[in-house]
Coordinates of N, CA and C in Angstrom, one line a residue:
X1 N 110.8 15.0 35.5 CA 109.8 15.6 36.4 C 109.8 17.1 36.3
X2 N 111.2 17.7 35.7 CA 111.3 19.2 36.1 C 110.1 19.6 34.6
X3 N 110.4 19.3 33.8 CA 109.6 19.3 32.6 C 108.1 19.4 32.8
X4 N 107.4 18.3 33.7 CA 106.3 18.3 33.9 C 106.2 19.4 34.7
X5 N 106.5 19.6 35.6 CA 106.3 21.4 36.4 C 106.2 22.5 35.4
X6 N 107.2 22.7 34.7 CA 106.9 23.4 33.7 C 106.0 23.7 33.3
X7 N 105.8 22.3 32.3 CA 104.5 22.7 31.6 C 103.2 23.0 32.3
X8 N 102.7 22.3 33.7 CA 102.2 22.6 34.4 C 102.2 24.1 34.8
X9 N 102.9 24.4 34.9 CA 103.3 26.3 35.6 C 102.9 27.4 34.0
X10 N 103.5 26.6 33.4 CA 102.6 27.4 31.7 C 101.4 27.2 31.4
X11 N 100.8 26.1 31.6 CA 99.4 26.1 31.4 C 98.3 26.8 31.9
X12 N 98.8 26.8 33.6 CA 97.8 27.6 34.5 C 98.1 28.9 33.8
X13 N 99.2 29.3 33.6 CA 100.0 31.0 33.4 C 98.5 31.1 32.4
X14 N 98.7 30.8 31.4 CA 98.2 30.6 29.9 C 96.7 30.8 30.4
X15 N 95.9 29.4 31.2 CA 95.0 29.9 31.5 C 94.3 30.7 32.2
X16 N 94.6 31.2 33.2 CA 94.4 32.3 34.0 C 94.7 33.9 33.0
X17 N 95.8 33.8 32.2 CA 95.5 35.1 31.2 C 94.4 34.8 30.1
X18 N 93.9 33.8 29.8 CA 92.5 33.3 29.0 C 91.7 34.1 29.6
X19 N 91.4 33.9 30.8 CA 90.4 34.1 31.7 C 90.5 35.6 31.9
X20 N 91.5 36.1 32.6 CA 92.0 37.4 32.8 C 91.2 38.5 31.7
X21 N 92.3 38.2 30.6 CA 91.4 39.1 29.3 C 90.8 38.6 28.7
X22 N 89.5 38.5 28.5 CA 88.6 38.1 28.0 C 88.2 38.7 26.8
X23 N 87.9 38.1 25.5 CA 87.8 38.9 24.1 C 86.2 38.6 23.7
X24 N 85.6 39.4 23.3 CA 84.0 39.7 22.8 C 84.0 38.3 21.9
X25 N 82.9 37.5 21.8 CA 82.9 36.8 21.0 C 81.4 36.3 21.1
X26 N 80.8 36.8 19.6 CA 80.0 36.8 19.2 C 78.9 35.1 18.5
X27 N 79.0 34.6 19.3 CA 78.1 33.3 19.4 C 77.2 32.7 20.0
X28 N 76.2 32.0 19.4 CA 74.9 31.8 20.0 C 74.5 30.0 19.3
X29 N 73.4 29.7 19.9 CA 73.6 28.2 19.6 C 72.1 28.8 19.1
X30 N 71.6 28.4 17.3 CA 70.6 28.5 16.7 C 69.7 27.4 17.2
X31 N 68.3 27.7 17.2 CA 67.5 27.1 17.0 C 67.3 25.4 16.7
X32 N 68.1 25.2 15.2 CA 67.9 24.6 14.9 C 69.3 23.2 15.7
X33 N 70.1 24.0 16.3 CA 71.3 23.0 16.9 C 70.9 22.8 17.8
X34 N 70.0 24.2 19.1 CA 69.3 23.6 20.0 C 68.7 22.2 20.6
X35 N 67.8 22.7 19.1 CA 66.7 21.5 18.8 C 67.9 19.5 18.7
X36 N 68.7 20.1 18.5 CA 69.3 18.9 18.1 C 70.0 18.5 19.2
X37 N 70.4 19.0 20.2 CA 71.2 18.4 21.5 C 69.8 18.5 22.1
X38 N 68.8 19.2 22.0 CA 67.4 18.5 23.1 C 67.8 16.6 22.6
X39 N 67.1 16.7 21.7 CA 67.2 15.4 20.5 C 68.5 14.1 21.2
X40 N 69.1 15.1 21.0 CA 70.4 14.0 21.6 C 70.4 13.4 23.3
X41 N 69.7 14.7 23.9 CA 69.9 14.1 25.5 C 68.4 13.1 25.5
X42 N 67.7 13.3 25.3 CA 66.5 12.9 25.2 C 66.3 11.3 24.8
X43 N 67.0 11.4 23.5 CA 67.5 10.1 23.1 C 68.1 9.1 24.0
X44 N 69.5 9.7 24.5 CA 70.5 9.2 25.3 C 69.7 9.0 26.7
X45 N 68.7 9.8 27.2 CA 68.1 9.4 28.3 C 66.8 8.0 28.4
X46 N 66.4 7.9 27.0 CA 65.4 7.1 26.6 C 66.6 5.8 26.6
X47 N 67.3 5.7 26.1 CA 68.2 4.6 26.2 C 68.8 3.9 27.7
X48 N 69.2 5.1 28.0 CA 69.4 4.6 29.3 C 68.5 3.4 30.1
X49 N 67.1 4.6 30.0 CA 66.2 4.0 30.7 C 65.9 2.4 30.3
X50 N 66.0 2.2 28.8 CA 65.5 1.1 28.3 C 66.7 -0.4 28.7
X51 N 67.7 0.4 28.9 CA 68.7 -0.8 28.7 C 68.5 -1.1 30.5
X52 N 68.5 -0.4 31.3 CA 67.9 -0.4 32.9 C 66.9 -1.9 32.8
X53 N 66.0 -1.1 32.0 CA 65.0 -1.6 32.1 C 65.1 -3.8 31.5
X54 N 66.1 -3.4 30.1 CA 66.3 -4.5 30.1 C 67.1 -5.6 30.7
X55 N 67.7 -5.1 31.6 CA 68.8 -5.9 31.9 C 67.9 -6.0 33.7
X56 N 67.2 -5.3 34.2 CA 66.5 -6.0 35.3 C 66.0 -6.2 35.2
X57 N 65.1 -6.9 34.0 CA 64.5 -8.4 34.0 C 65.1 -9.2 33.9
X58 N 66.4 -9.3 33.0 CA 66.8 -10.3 33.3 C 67.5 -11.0 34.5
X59 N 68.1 -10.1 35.3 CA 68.3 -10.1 36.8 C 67.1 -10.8 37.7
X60 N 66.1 -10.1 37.3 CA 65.0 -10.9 38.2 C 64.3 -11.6 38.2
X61 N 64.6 -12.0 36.6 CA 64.2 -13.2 36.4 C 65.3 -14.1 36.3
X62 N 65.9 -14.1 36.6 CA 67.7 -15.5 37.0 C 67.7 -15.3 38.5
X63 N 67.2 -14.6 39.2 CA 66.9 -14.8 40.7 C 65.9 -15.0 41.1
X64 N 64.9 -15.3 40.8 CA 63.5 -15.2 41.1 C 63.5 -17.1 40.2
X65 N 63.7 -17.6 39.6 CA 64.3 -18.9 39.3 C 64.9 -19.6 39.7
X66 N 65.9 -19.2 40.5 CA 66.9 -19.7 41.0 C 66.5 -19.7 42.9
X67 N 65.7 -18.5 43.3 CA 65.2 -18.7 44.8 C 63.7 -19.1 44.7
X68 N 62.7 -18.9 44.2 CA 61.4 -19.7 44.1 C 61.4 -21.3 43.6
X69 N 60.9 -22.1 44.4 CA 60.5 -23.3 43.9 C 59.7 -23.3 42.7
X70 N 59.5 -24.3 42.0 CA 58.7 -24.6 40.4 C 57.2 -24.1 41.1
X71 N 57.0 -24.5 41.6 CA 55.4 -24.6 42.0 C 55.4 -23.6 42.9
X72 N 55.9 -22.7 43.5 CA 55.9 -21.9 43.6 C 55.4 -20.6 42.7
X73 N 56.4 -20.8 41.3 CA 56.3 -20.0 40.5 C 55.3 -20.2 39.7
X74 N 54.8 -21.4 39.5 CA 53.4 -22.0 38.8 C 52.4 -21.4 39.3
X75 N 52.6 -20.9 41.0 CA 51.0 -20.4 41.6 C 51.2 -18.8 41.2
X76 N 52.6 -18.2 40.9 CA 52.8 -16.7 40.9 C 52.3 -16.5 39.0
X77 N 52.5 -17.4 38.5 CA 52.3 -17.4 37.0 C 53.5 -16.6 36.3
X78 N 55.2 -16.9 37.2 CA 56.1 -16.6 36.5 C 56.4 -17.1 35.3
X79 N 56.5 -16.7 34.1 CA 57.4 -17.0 32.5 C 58.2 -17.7 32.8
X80 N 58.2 -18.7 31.8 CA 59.8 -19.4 32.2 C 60.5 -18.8 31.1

């Protein structure tokens, strides 16, 4: 346990002097990397949406089956 204190007690040290002095550093995200995490979130949001989308039909269609009578669903024109 004394160990984990330690290292705990060095890391903040460590980071707080990160932070403390701070060194020039000359970086920028081009254009074309930009363009490629747009890409990425955009993607990853289109997915989301889709798999949402797939999986509450299936939901509401395994309950909407299971609480509507047949002829019920005959007059609503639910898919079987």
């Amino acid at each position: 346990m004394i160990n984990v204190k330690r290292l705990v007690k060095w890391g903040l040290l460590l980071a707080f002097l990160n932070f403390a002095f701070p060194q020039r550093v000359y970086a920028y995200i081009d254009p074309g990397s930009g363009s490629y995490f747009l890409q990425l979130f955009i993607a990853g949001l289109l997915a989301a949406l889709y798999s949402i989308k797939v999986y509450w039909t299936r939901i509401r269609s395994f309950l909407v089956k299971r609480a509507l009578p047949s002829k019920l669903a005959k007059i609503l024109k639910w898919p079987d």
